[in-house]
Coordinates of C-alpha atoms and ligand atoms in Angstrom, one line a residue:
M1 CA 149.7 80.4 42.6
N2 CA 150.7 77.7 45.3
K3 CA 148.5 76.3 47.6
R4 CA 147.7 78.3 50.4
I5 CA 150.5 77.6 53.6
F6 CA 148.5 77.9 57.1
L7 CA 149.8 79.4 60.9
S8 CA 149.2 75.7 61.7
A9 CA 146.7 74.0 59.8
P10 CA 144.9 70.7 61.1
H11 CA 147.5 67.6 60.4
M12 CA 145.7 64.2 60.5
S13 CA 147.2 60.8 62.1
G14 CA 145.0 58.8 59.3
N15 CA 143.2 56.8 62.1
E16 CA 140.5 59.4 63.1
L17 CA 138.2 57.9 61.0
K18 CA 138.6 54.8 61.9
Y19 CA 138.1 55.6 65.4
I20 CA 135.1 57.8 65.0
E21 CA 133.4 54.8 62.7
K22 CA 134.0 52.9 65.7
V23 CA 132.0 55.2 67.5
F24 CA 129.4 55.0 65.2
E25 CA 129.1 51.4 64.7
S26 CA 128.6 51.4 68.7
N27 CA 126.4 54.5 68.4
Y28 CA 127.9 56.3 71.4
I29 CA 127.7 59.3 69.2
A30 CA 126.8 61.6 72.3
P31 CA 127.1 61.8 75.3
L32 CA 130.1 60.2 76.6
G33 CA 131.4 56.9 75.6
E34 CA 135.0 54.9 75.5
Y35 CA 136.6 57.4 73.9
V36 CA 136.3 60.6 76.4
N37 CA 137.8 57.6 78.8
K38 CA 140.7 57.3 76.3
F39 CA 141.1 60.5 75.3
E40 CA 141.4 61.7 78.7
E41 CA 143.8 58.8 79.6
S42 CA 146.0 59.2 77.0
I43 CA 147.1 62.8 77.9
Q44 CA 147.1 61.2 81.9
N45 CA 149.6 59.0 81.0
Y46 CA 151.5 61.8 78.3
T47 CA 152.0 64.7 80.7
K48 CA 151.9 62.0 83.6
T49 CA 149.1 63.9 84.9
K50 CA 146.7 62.3 87.8
N51 CA 143.7 63.4 86.4
A52 CA 141.9 64.6 82.9
L53 CA 138.5 66.1 81.8
A54 CA 137.5 66.2 78.5
V55 CA 135.8 69.4 77.4
V56 CA 134.1 71.4 74.9
N57 CA 137.4 73.8 74.6
G58 CA 140.3 75.2 76.2
T59 CA 138.4 78.5 77.5
A60 CA 135.8 76.4 79.0
A61 CA 139.1 74.4 80.8
I62 CA 140.0 77.9 82.3
H63 CA 136.4 78.5 83.1
L64 CA 135.8 75.2 85.4
A65 CA 139.3 75.5 87.0
L66 CA 138.5 79.3 88.5
R67 CA 134.8 77.7 89.4
V68 CA 136.0 75.0 91.7
L69 CA 138.7 77.2 93.4
D70 CA 135.9 79.7 93.8
V71 CA 136.9 82.5 92.4
G72 CA 134.1 85.0 92.1
S73 CA 132.5 88.7 92.1
G74 CA 135.2 90.9 93.5
D75 CA 138.3 88.9 93.3
D76 CA 141.5 89.8 91.8
V77 CA 142.8 87.1 89.3
L78 CA 146.3 87.9 88.1
A79 CA 147.1 87.1 84.3
S80 CA 150.1 87.1 81.6
T81 CA 148.7 90.1 79.9
F82 CA 151.2 89.1 76.7
T83 CA 148.6 86.4 75.5
F84 CA 145.3 85.4 73.7
I85 CA 142.0 86.8 74.9
G86 CA 140.7 82.7 75.6
S87 CA 142.8 83.1 78.9
V88 CA 141.4 85.7 80.3
N89 CA 137.8 85.8 79.3
A90 CA 136.8 83.0 82.4
I91 CA 138.0 86.0 84.6
I92 CA 135.3 88.1 83.3
Y93 CA 132.4 85.2 83.4
Q94 CA 133.5 85.1 87.2
G95 CA 133.0 88.7 87.9
A96 CA 136.7 88.7 88.8
N97 CA 139.0 91.3 88.0
P98 CA 142.2 90.3 85.8
V99 CA 145.0 92.2 86.7
F100 CA 148.0 92.1 84.4
I101 CA 151.7 91.0 84.7
D102 CA 154.1 91.8 82.0
S103 CA 156.4 89.4 80.3
D104 CA 160.5 89.2 80.6
K105 CA 162.9 89.3 77.7
E106 CA 164.5 85.8 79.0
T107 CA 160.9 84.0 78.3
W108 CA 158.4 86.5 76.6
N109 CA 156.6 85.0 79.1
L110 CA 155.3 86.2 82.2
S111 CA 158.2 87.8 84.4
P112 CA 158.7 86.0 87.8
K113 CA 160.0 89.1 89.0
L114 CA 156.8 91.2 88.3
L115 CA 154.7 88.4 89.6
N116 CA 157.1 88.8 93.1
K117 CA 157.0 92.7 93.2
Y118 CA 153.2 92.7 92.5
L119 CA 152.5 90.3 95.5
C120 CA 154.9 92.2 97.8
E121 CA 153.6 95.6 97.2
C122 CA 149.8 94.7 96.5
E123 CA 146.9 95.7 99.3
K124 CA 144.9 92.9 98.1
K125 CA 145.7 89.0 97.4
P126 CA 144.7 88.2 94.3
K127 CA 143.1 84.8 94.6
A128 CA 144.6 82.9 91.7
L129 CA 147.2 83.7 88.6
I130 CA 146.8 82.3 85.1
V131 CA 149.7 81.8 83.5
T132 CA 150.6 81.5 80.1
H133 CA 153.4 79.8 78.5
L134 CA 152.7 81.5 74.8
Y135 CA 153.7 80.3 71.4
G136 CA 154.8 76.6 73.2
M137 CA 157.3 77.9 74.8
C138 CA 157.7 77.2 78.7
A139 CA 157.5 80.4 81.2
G140 CA 159.8 79.9 84.1
I141 CA 157.0 78.1 85.5
E142 CA 159.0 76.4 88.8
K143 CA 160.0 80.1 89.9
I144 CA 156.6 81.4 89.4
A145 CA 154.8 78.0 91.1
D146 CA 157.5 78.9 93.8
I147 CA 156.3 82.3 94.0
C148 CA 152.6 81.2 94.3
K149 CA 153.1 78.9 97.0
L150 CA 154.8 81.5 99.1
H151 CA 152.1 84.0 98.7
G152 CA 149.3 81.3 99.0
V153 CA 147.8 82.3 95.0
Y154 CA 146.2 79.3 93.5
L155 CA 148.2 78.3 89.9
I156 CA 146.2 77.9 87.1
E157 CA 148.5 77.1 83.5
D158 CA 147.5 78.1 80.1
A159 CA 148.9 75.4 78.4
A160 CA 146.3 75.7 75.5
E161 CA 149.3 76.2 73.2
S162 CA 151.9 74.1 75.3
L163 CA 150.6 70.6 74.8
G164 CA 154.5 68.4 74.6
A165 CA 156.8 71.2 75.9
T166 CA 158.4 70.3 79.1
Y167 CA 160.8 72.5 81.4
H168 CA 163.3 70.0 83.3
G169 CA 161.3 66.8 81.6
K170 CA 158.1 67.6 83.5
H171 CA 154.9 68.7 81.3
T172 CA 153.6 72.4 81.3
G173 CA 150.1 72.1 82.8
T174 CA 151.4 69.9 85.2
F175 CA 153.3 72.1 87.7
G176 CA 150.1 74.2 88.5
D177 CA 147.0 73.3 90.6
F178 CA 145.3 73.1 87.3
G179 CA 146.5 72.9 84.0
V180 CA 144.7 73.6 80.5
Y181 CA 144.8 72.2 77.2
S182 CA 143.1 73.5 73.9
F183 CA 142.6 70.8 70.9
N184 CA 141.3 73.9 68.7
G185 CA 141.7 73.8 64.6
N186 CA 145.1 75.6 65.0
K187 CA 146.7 74.2 68.0
I188 CA 149.3 71.3 67.8
L189 CA 146.5 68.8 68.0
T190 CA 142.8 69.3 66.8
T191 CA 140.2 68.0 67.4
S192 CA 137.9 70.1 65.7
G193 CA 137.2 71.9 69.2
G194 CA 137.9 70.6 72.8
G195 CA 139.8 71.1 75.8
M196 CA 141.4 69.0 78.9
L197 CA 141.4 70.0 82.4
V198 CA 144.5 68.4 84.4
S199 CA 144.8 68.0 87.9
D200 CA 146.6 66.1 90.4
N201 CA 143.7 66.5 92.9
H202 CA 141.2 64.0 92.5
E203 CA 138.6 65.5 94.1
W204 CA 138.7 69.2 92.0
I205 CA 138.4 67.1 88.7
E206 CA 135.3 65.3 90.2
K207 CA 133.8 68.7 91.3
A208 CA 134.8 70.3 87.7
K209 CA 133.1 67.4 86.3
F210 CA 130.0 68.0 88.3
Y211 CA 130.2 71.2 87.0
S212 CA 130.8 70.4 83.5
T213 CA 127.5 68.4 83.2
Q214 CA 124.9 70.8 84.8
A215 CA 125.7 70.0 88.4
K216 CA 123.8 67.2 88.7
E217 CA 123.1 66.1 92.2
P218 CA 123.4 62.0 92.8
Y219 CA 120.0 61.2 92.5
L220 CA 117.7 59.3 90.3
H221 CA 115.3 62.3 89.8
Y222 CA 117.0 65.6 88.6
E223 CA 117.9 67.6 91.8
H224 CA 119.5 70.9 91.8
L225 CA 121.6 72.9 94.2
E226 CA 124.0 74.7 92.6
Y227 CA 124.5 75.8 88.7
G228 CA 126.4 74.2 86.4
Y229 CA 127.2 74.4 82.6
N230 CA 127.3 72.3 79.6
Y231 CA 131.3 71.6 78.8
R232 CA 131.8 67.9 78.4
M233 CA 133.2 67.0 74.9
S234 CA 131.3 64.8 73.1
N235 CA 132.9 60.9 72.3
V236 CA 133.4 61.2 68.2
L237 CA 135.6 64.3 69.2
A238 CA 137.3 62.5 71.7
A239 CA 137.8 59.8 69.3
I240 CA 139.8 62.5 66.9
G241 CA 141.8 63.3 69.8
V242 CA 142.8 59.7 70.8
A243 CA 144.2 59.5 66.8
Q244 CA 145.9 62.5 67.2
M245 CA 147.5 61.6 70.7
E246 CA 149.3 59.0 68.8
V247 CA 151.5 61.3 66.9
I248 CA 152.0 64.1 69.5
E249 CA 156.0 63.6 69.8
E250 CA 156.3 63.4 66.2
R251 CA 154.0 66.9 65.7
V252 CA 156.5 68.5 68.7
Q253 CA 159.6 67.2 66.7
K254 CA 158.1 68.8 63.5
K255 CA 157.4 71.8 64.5
R256 CA 161.1 72.4 66.0
K257 CA 162.2 71.1 63.0
I258 CA 160.1 74.0 61.0
F259 CA 161.9 76.4 63.8
E260 CA 165.6 75.2 63.1
W261 CA 165.0 75.8 59.4
Y262 CA 163.7 79.2 59.7
K263 CA 166.6 79.9 62.0
E264 CA 168.9 78.6 59.6
C265 CA 167.5 80.9 56.5
L266 CA 167.6 83.7 58.3
R267 CA 170.7 83.2 60.2
D268 CA 172.3 86.3 58.7
V269 CA 169.7 88.8 59.0
H270 CA 170.7 90.7 61.8
E271 CA 167.7 92.5 62.5
I272 CA 165.9 89.2 63.4
E273 CA 165.4 87.5 66.8
F274 CA 163.6 84.3 67.5
M275 CA 161.2 83.9 70.8
P276 CA 164.2 82.7 72.7
E277 CA 163.7 78.9 74.7
L278 CA 164.1 79.1 78.4
E279 CA 167.4 77.3 79.0
N280 CA 166.9 73.1 80.8
S281 CA 163.5 73.2 78.7
R282 CA 161.9 71.8 75.5
G283 CA 159.3 74.1 73.7
N284 CA 156.6 72.8 71.2
R285 CA 157.4 75.9 68.8
W286 CA 153.8 76.0 67.8
L287 CA 153.8 78.7 65.8
T288 CA 157.6 80.1 65.1
A289 CA 157.8 83.7 66.7
M290 CA 160.0 86.5 65.9
T291 CA 160.9 90.3 66.2
F292 CA 162.3 92.5 63.4
Q293 CA 164.4 95.5 64.7
N294 CA 164.1 97.9 62.1
T295 CA 161.5 96.4 59.5
K296 CA 157.6 97.0 60.5
Y297 CA 155.5 93.8 60.1
E298 CA 153.1 94.8 58.0
K299 CA 155.1 95.2 54.6
I300 CA 156.4 91.5 55.4
I301 CA 152.9 90.2 55.8
K302 CA 151.8 91.9 52.8
A303 CA 154.5 90.4 51.1
L304 CA 154.1 87.1 52.4
E305 CA 150.2 87.7 51.5
E306 CA 151.4 87.9 47.9
I307 CA 152.4 84.5 47.8
N308 CA 149.6 82.9 49.6
V309 CA 151.5 82.4 52.7
E310 CA 149.5 83.4 56.2
S311 CA 151.2 85.3 59.2
R312 CA 150.4 87.3 62.2
P313 CA 151.3 89.9 64.4
L314 CA 152.1 88.2 68.0
W315 CA 148.9 89.0 70.6
K316 CA 148.1 92.5 71.3
P317 CA 148.6 92.5 75.3
M318 CA 145.2 92.5 77.4
H319 CA 146.9 95.4 79.1
M320 CA 146.5 97.2 76.0
Q321 CA 143.0 96.1 75.1
A322 CA 139.8 98.8 75.2
L323 CA 138.1 95.8 76.8
F324 CA 140.6 95.9 79.8
G325 CA 141.0 99.8 80.2
G326 CA 139.9 99.7 83.7
A327 CA 142.3 96.6 84.6
K328 CA 145.1 97.2 87.0
A329 CA 148.7 96.4 85.4
L330 CA 152.1 96.1 86.3
T331 CA 154.2 96.3 83.0
D332 CA 157.6 97.3 81.7
G333 CA 157.2 97.7 78.0
T334 CA 158.3 94.2 77.0
S335 CA 155.0 92.9 76.1
E336 CA 154.4 96.5 74.2
M337 CA 157.8 96.3 72.1
L338 CA 157.3 92.5 71.5
F339 CA 153.5 93.2 70.2
D340 CA 155.3 96.2 67.9
K341 CA 157.9 94.6 66.5
G342 CA 156.8 90.6 66.4
L343 CA 155.1 88.5 63.8
C344 CA 154.5 84.7 63.8
V345 CA 155.2 83.1 60.7
A346 CA 153.6 79.7 58.9
S347 CA 154.6 76.5 61.0
S348 CA 151.9 73.6 59.7
T349 CA 153.6 70.6 60.3
T350 CA 152.6 70.1 56.7
M351 CA 154.5 72.0 55.6
T352 CA 158.6 71.1 54.0
K353 CA 161.9 72.4 54.1
D354 CA 161.1 73.6 50.6
D355 CA 158.1 75.9 52.1
V356 CA 160.2 77.6 54.8
V357 CA 162.6 78.6 52.6
M358 CA 160.3 80.4 49.8
I359 CA 158.7 82.3 53.0
C360 CA 162.3 83.3 54.1
N361 CA 163.6 84.3 50.6
S362 CA 160.4 86.3 50.6
I363 CA 161.4 88.5 54.0
K364 CA 165.2 88.8 53.1
K365 CA 163.5 90.5 49.8
T366 CA 161.2 92.7 51.8
L367 CA 163.9 93.6 54.3
N368 CA 166.5 94.8 51.6
Ligands
PLP401 C1 143.4 78.7 71.8 C2 144.2 79.2 73.9 C3 142.5 79.6 74.2 C4 141.5 79.5 74.4 O1 141.0 77.6 73.9 P1 140.0 76.9 72.6 O2 140.0 75.6 73.0 O3 140.0 77.7 71.7 O4 138.4 77.9 74.0 C5 143.4 80.0 75.3 N1 144.6 80.3 75.6 C6 145.4 80.3 74.8 C7 146.9 81.1 75.3 C8 145.3 79.8 73.5 O5 146.0 79.9 72.6

């Protein structure tokens, strides 16, 4: 049996251990240290954002954004329905109510049209929107940002999956009031677990830093006026992050190449449609995602499992989750269709063209 091929396995650059060793030599294992600063700077330089805060994970970064924007009990917060639960859990942490907006067919991401319709017709104005750039592909972010501005709604970009993706050359995560990246084990880069909150607003990032370190007032003794969290990233993990950032462009190129291999290999299979790429954007193709017109994805997952290859259905929309049974939503069936017909295939940057060909042959055999 071949070695298992994962959806998106960690892929080290080779410098991680060297930097971790430096951390150990200095004994700045934790809490902070120079690698936390270096990691934040590398994200700032790469995404061209003014401020970055390294935290324990992407979910914590979203939580801090909501807290800084003073989203609280009874507030409505808009969100992409077609996303991973990590996008929206923090809405619940803050006692606010999620309102889910469906995707459009051009991007599979949040529909600017439905967003505008909701905001024009709603009785209660939502405080913020959390928009996801799913599978590393850009949402119609310029339109979405314009609509949010027009209606006075804060914009948080969940770019957890989309580090390196750009629209008109500008990085996802830098269009909104806040952007969030994740370095979880399966993302395009990983620190084993980690996240980054970015914003051009210096005061907001300072406030997020304050909340992320137990909200200690600036006195020698421990003085507290507000409650906070223990959300800062450790220097050890930041050292991994610095080494990972050295290869971000290589990883984006490889993910895009893997997608091209799939597309080429499956071009004669007419029932397959790939996740589209918005015009003038460059997605990072974190996971190659596709839909099957006539075949149930379970059959394909099972066939791929037999050759020891991982694949997964597309995210189940949030408005379909029992957890959010009572939540408001504006949907038109797009995300439900995608969930019914869609599949993510293995897209690890360690994969070769032969791996992709083997996977495609198995898919084709299953369809026939
Ligand atoms: C991974 C992910 C998150 C959460 O990030 P963590 O670092 O795992 O907390 C949030 N949103 C999306 C879309 C994700 O894929």
